[in-house]
């Protein structure tokens, strides 16, 4: 198990785009004898399309995105309501399913996605996301046993995947019409939590000088003199999101 996880982390670190990140997780899930996975990140903009990286059948994911199923998907509903990982299936879960929701589950099952284990991600630094590991109905019992055996590792894998997506392929953040790079925005978010350039460098695995340079770039782009002013602009922009 340790070797599988270490290989996964190494591959994530080497990945530079969505395809490489997808392959990193795909290799790890295959090594753990899990059928498929999906990473879905809810859009910050009202009505915006979610970000999806997965090994689900492409026909299903195209249908899911086209029809905006995330609006009533019971799995996503539960993700939005809490932070605890959970298992799900057509006949399990705490929610009473509506007819459209049952039809959604039934459609997914026809594509080999009948049950799953989902890890909600509420990190307070961007949109809510989730990583789901799934299987078809014929492997439901074996899948449940594997999830229980590797539950903590799967949660850690999900969090690591999300962190790399945010850092490597998320678009630059916009504050009052000014676009920041993902790293600049990340440094500003940590500064908003009271972290110094040295502390930010330790957290992100970069030097204090590099962190300070990112923060200087933020001040220049936002046309402010201090990081306190930049943080105030960040807080104001968040409060205006409907």
Short mmCIF file of C-alpha atoms in Angstrom, two decimals:
data_model
loop_
_atom_site.label_atom_id
_atom_site.label_comp_id
_atom_site.label_asym_id
_atom_site.label_seq_id
_atom_site.Cartn_x
_atom_site.Cartn_y
_atom_site.Cartn_z
CA UNK A 1 0.00 0.00 0.00
CA UNK A 2 2.81 2.40 0.88
CA UNK A 3 4.48 1.82 -2.51
CA UNK A 4 1.22 2.46 -4.39
CA UNK A 5 0.64 5.72 -2.52
CA UNK A 6 4.23 6.92 -2.94
CA UNK A 7 4.14 6.19 -6.67
CA UNK A 8 0.87 8.11 -6.89
CA UNK A 9 2.34 11.14 -5.12
CA UNK A 10 5.42 11.05 -7.34
CA UNK A 11 3.26 10.94 -10.48
CA UNK A 12 1.09 13.80 -9.25
CA UNK A 13 4.17 15.91 -8.59
CA UNK A 14 5.42 15.29 -12.13
CA UNK A 15 2.04 16.05 -13.73
CA UNK A 16 1.61 19.35 -15.52
CA UNK A 17 -1.84 19.07 -17.09
CA UNK A 18 -5.25 17.44 -16.69
CA UNK A 19 -4.32 14.41 -18.79
CA UNK A 20 -1.27 13.61 -16.66
CA UNK A 21 -3.21 14.15 -13.42
CA UNK A 22 -5.95 11.85 -14.69
CA UNK A 23 -3.45 9.12 -15.53
CA UNK A 24 -1.81 9.44 -12.10
CA UNK A 25 -5.11 8.75 -10.33
CA UNK A 26 -6.11 6.10 -12.88
CA UNK A 27 -2.95 4.11 -12.20
CA UNK A 28 -3.48 4.31 -8.44
CA UNK A 29 -7.14 3.25 -8.60
CA UNK A 30 -6.23 0.34 -10.87
CA UNK A 31 -3.51 -0.75 -8.45
CA UNK A 32 -6.11 -0.69 -5.65
CA UNK A 33 -8.51 -2.75 -7.77
CA UNK A 34 -11.04 0.07 -8.06
CA UNK A 35 -12.96 0.48 -11.32
CA UNK A 36 -12.97 4.23 -12.02
CA UNK A 37 -12.88 7.69 -10.49
CA UNK A 38 -14.24 11.18 -11.07
CA UNK A 39 -13.11 14.57 -9.77
CA UNK A 40 -15.78 17.26 -9.99
CA UNK A 41 -15.28 20.86 -8.94
CA UNK A 42 -18.32 23.10 -8.62
CA UNK A 43 -18.14 26.42 -10.44
CA UNK A 44 -17.89 29.58 -8.32
CA UNK A 45 -20.05 31.41 -10.84
CA UNK A 46 -23.81 30.92 -10.65
CA UNK A 47 -24.82 28.73 -13.59
CA UNK A 48 -21.19 27.99 -14.48
CA UNK A 49 -20.17 24.54 -15.70
CA UNK A 50 -18.28 22.29 -13.27
CA UNK A 51 -14.73 21.10 -13.88
CA UNK A 52 -14.58 17.34 -14.44
CA UNK A 53 -11.61 14.97 -14.66
CA UNK A 54 -12.50 11.28 -14.72
CA UNK A 55 -12.11 7.79 -16.09
CA UNK A 56 -15.87 7.36 -16.41
CA UNK A 57 -17.07 6.44 -19.94
CA UNK A 58 -16.82 9.58 -22.08
CA UNK A 59 -20.35 9.07 -23.41
CA UNK A 60 -21.70 9.30 -19.87
CA UNK A 61 -19.64 12.32 -18.84
CA UNK A 62 -20.66 14.17 -22.01
CA UNK A 63 -24.32 13.44 -21.23
CA UNK A 64 -23.84 14.45 -17.57
CA UNK A 65 -22.28 17.81 -18.44
CA UNK A 66 -24.61 18.58 -21.33
CA UNK A 67 -27.73 18.03 -19.19
CA UNK A 68 -26.24 19.77 -16.10
CA UNK A 69 -26.98 16.75 -13.91
CA UNK A 70 -24.91 18.24 -11.09
CA UNK A 71 -27.90 20.50 -10.36
CA UNK A 72 -29.90 17.56 -8.92
CA UNK A 73 -27.38 14.73 -8.60
CA UNK A 74 -28.01 13.35 -5.06
CA UNK A 75 -24.29 12.65 -4.65
CA UNK A 76 -23.46 16.31 -5.29
CA UNK A 77 -26.33 17.37 -3.03
CA UNK A 78 -24.74 15.41 -0.17
CA UNK A 79 -21.29 16.80 -1.03
CA UNK A 80 -22.63 20.34 -0.69
CA UNK A 81 -24.27 19.55 2.65
CA UNK A 82 -21.32 18.08 4.53
CA UNK A 83 -17.66 17.18 4.68
CA UNK A 84 -17.79 13.51 5.69
CA UNK A 85 -16.95 10.87 3.04
CA UNK A 86 -19.84 8.55 2.20
CA UNK A 87 -20.81 5.52 0.17
CA UNK A 88 -23.79 5.64 -2.17
CA UNK A 89 -25.91 3.63 -4.55
CA UNK A 90 -29.42 3.50 -5.93
CA UNK A 91 -30.83 1.89 -2.79
CA UNK A 92 -28.60 3.48 -0.20
CA UNK A 93 -28.01 6.93 1.23
CA UNK A 94 -29.90 9.23 3.57
CA UNK A 95 -31.89 11.05 0.88
CA UNK A 96 -35.25 10.00 -0.51
CA UNK A 97 -34.69 10.15 -4.24
CA UNK A 98 -36.96 12.06 -6.57
CA UNK A 99 -37.94 10.52 -9.89
CA UNK A 100 -35.26 12.48 -11.85
CA UNK A 101 -32.64 11.43 -9.30
CA UNK A 102 -33.59 7.75 -9.55
CA UNK A 103 -33.46 8.01 -13.32
CA UNK A 104 -30.02 9.60 -13.05
CA UNK A 105 -28.74 6.70 -10.93
CA UNK A 106 -30.31 4.18 -13.29
CA UNK A 107 -28.69 5.86 -16.31
CA UNK A 108 -25.30 5.92 -14.56
CA UNK A 109 -25.61 2.21 -13.73
CA UNK A 110 -26.03 1.43 -17.42
CA UNK A 111 -22.59 2.94 -17.92
CA UNK A 112 -21.07 0.82 -15.13
CA UNK A 113 -21.40 3.40 -12.35
CA UNK A 114 -23.77 1.81 -9.86
CA UNK A 115 -22.15 2.49 -6.49
CA UNK A 116 -19.42 4.69 -5.17
CA UNK A 117 -17.41 6.24 -2.37
CA UNK A 118 -17.27 10.04 -2.45
CA UNK A 119 -14.90 12.37 -0.60
CA UNK A 120 -16.26 15.95 -0.31
CA UNK A 121 -13.61 18.67 -0.31
CA UNK A 122 -14.42 21.91 1.53
CA UNK A 123 -11.02 23.52 1.95
CA UNK A 124 -12.25 27.09 2.33
CA UNK A 125 -9.95 28.28 -0.45
CA UNK A 126 -12.19 27.99 -3.49
CA UNK A 127 -15.15 26.06 -4.87
CA UNK A 128 -16.37 22.87 -3.24
CA UNK A 129 -15.12 19.74 -4.98
CA UNK A 130 -15.43 15.98 -4.66
CA UNK A 131 -13.55 12.85 -5.66
CA UNK A 132 -15.61 9.73 -6.29
CA UNK A 133 -14.38 6.16 -6.67
CA UNK A 134 -17.05 4.02 -8.36
CA UNK A 135 -17.89 0.49 -9.52
CA UNK A 136 -20.61 -1.40 -11.39
CA UNK A 137 -23.36 -3.35 -9.66
CA UNK A 138 -21.67 -6.73 -10.22
CA UNK A 139 -18.67 -5.69 -8.11
CA UNK A 140 -20.59 -3.79 -5.41
CA UNK A 141 -19.76 -6.09 -2.49
CA UNK A 142 -16.07 -6.38 -3.37
CA UNK A 143 -15.92 -2.62 -3.95
CA UNK A 144 -17.38 -1.93 -0.49
CA UNK A 145 -14.75 -4.18 1.11
CA UNK A 146 -11.92 -2.39 -0.70
CA UNK A 147 -13.27 1.00 0.34
CA UNK A 148 -13.36 -0.03 3.98
CA UNK A 149 -9.84 -1.46 3.74
CA UNK A 150 -8.40 1.70 2.15
CA UNK A 151 -10.80 4.40 3.38
CA UNK A 152 -8.20 6.71 4.94
CA UNK A 153 -5.80 6.36 2.02
CA UNK A 154 -8.59 7.16 -0.46
CA UNK A 155 -9.44 10.33 1.48
CA UNK A 156 -5.79 11.40 1.40
CA UNK A 157 -5.53 10.60 -2.31
CA UNK A 158 -8.59 12.76 -2.96
CA UNK A 159 -7.20 15.73 -1.05
CA UNK A 160 -3.82 15.46 -2.79
CA UNK A 161 -5.49 15.30 -6.19
CA UNK A 162 -7.56 18.40 -5.46
CA UNK A 163 -4.49 20.30 -4.27
CA UNK A 164 -2.60 19.54 -7.47
CA UNK A 165 -5.56 20.48 -9.66
CA UNK A 166 -5.87 23.83 -7.91
CA UNK A 167 -2.17 24.55 -8.21
CA UNK A 168 -1.51 23.30 -11.73
CA UNK A 169 -4.55 23.66 -13.97
CA UNK A 170 -7.09 25.95 -12.33
CA UNK A 171 -7.47 29.22 -14.22
CA UNK A 172 -6.05 32.43 -12.75
CA UNK A 173 -8.28 34.06 -10.15
CA UNK A 174 -10.00 37.35 -10.82
CA UNK A 175 -10.37 40.14 -8.24
CA UNK A 176 -12.27 43.22 -9.41
CA UNK A 177 -11.47 42.32 -13.00
CA UNK A 178 -7.76 41.75 -12.29
CA UNK A 179 -6.49 38.25 -13.09
CA UNK A 180 -4.01 36.61 -10.71
CA UNK A 181 -2.07 33.45 -11.45
CA UNK A 182 -3.05 30.37 -9.40
CA UNK A 183 0.17 30.70 -7.34
CA UNK A 184 -0.32 34.44 -6.73
CA UNK A 185 -3.87 33.82 -5.61
CA UNK A 186 -2.74 30.93 -3.39
CA UNK A 187 -0.16 33.15 -1.66
CA UNK A 188 -2.75 35.88 -1.18
CA UNK A 189 -5.20 33.41 0.37
CA UNK A 190 -2.57 32.30 2.88
CA UNK A 191 -1.70 35.95 3.60
CA UNK A 192 -5.39 36.51 4.31
CA UNK A 193 -5.05 33.87 7.04
CA UNK A 194 -2.22 35.84 8.65
CA UNK A 195 0.70 33.87 7.24
CA UNK A 196 4.02 35.60 6.58
CA UNK A 197 6.03 35.14 3.37
CA UNK A 198 8.31 32.73 5.23
CA UNK A 199 5.35 30.68 6.48
CA UNK A 200 3.73 30.68 3.04
CA UNK A 201 6.96 29.44 1.54
CA UNK A 202 7.11 26.56 4.03
CA UNK A 203 3.47 25.63 3.36
CA UNK A 204 3.80 25.71 -0.44
CA UNK A 205 7.30 24.26 -0.66
CA UNK A 206 8.84 27.42 -2.14
CA UNK A 207 11.40 29.91 -0.81
CA UNK A 208 10.47 32.93 1.27
CA UNK A 209 11.80 35.11 -1.53
CA UNK A 210 9.57 33.44 -4.12
CA UNK A 211 6.51 33.80 -1.89
CA UNK A 212 7.34 37.46 -1.29
CA UNK A 213 7.75 37.99 -5.05
CA UNK A 214 4.30 36.53 -5.70
CA UNK A 215 2.83 38.85 -3.07
CA UNK A 216 4.63 41.83 -4.59
CA UNK A 217 3.13 40.89 -7.97
CA UNK A 218 -0.30 40.81 -6.36
CA UNK A 219 0.15 44.32 -4.96
CA UNK A 220 1.32 45.60 -8.33
CA UNK A 221 -1.60 44.03 -10.21
CA UNK A 222 -4.18 45.28 -7.71
CA UNK A 223 -2.49 48.71 -7.50
CA UNK A 224 -2.23 48.69 -3.72
CA UNK A 225 0.69 49.43 -1.42
CA UNK A 226 0.25 46.77 1.24
CA UNK A 227 -0.79 43.15 1.52
CA UNK A 228 -3.45 44.22 4.02
CA UNK A 229 -5.04 46.30 1.27
CA UNK A 230 -4.77 43.37 -1.16
CA UNK A 231 -6.45 41.07 1.36
CA UNK A 232 -9.22 43.65 1.82
CA UNK A 233 -9.79 43.62 -1.96
CA UNK A 234 -9.95 39.81 -1.86
CA UNK A 235 -12.52 39.81 0.97
CA UNK A 236 -14.62 42.45 -0.79
CA UNK A 237 -14.63 40.46 -4.03
CA UNK A 238 -15.78 37.34 -2.21
CA UNK A 239 -18.59 39.16 -0.45
CA UNK A 240 -19.90 40.31 -3.82
CA UNK A 241 -20.24 36.78 -5.24
CA UNK A 242 -23.92 35.82 -5.37
#
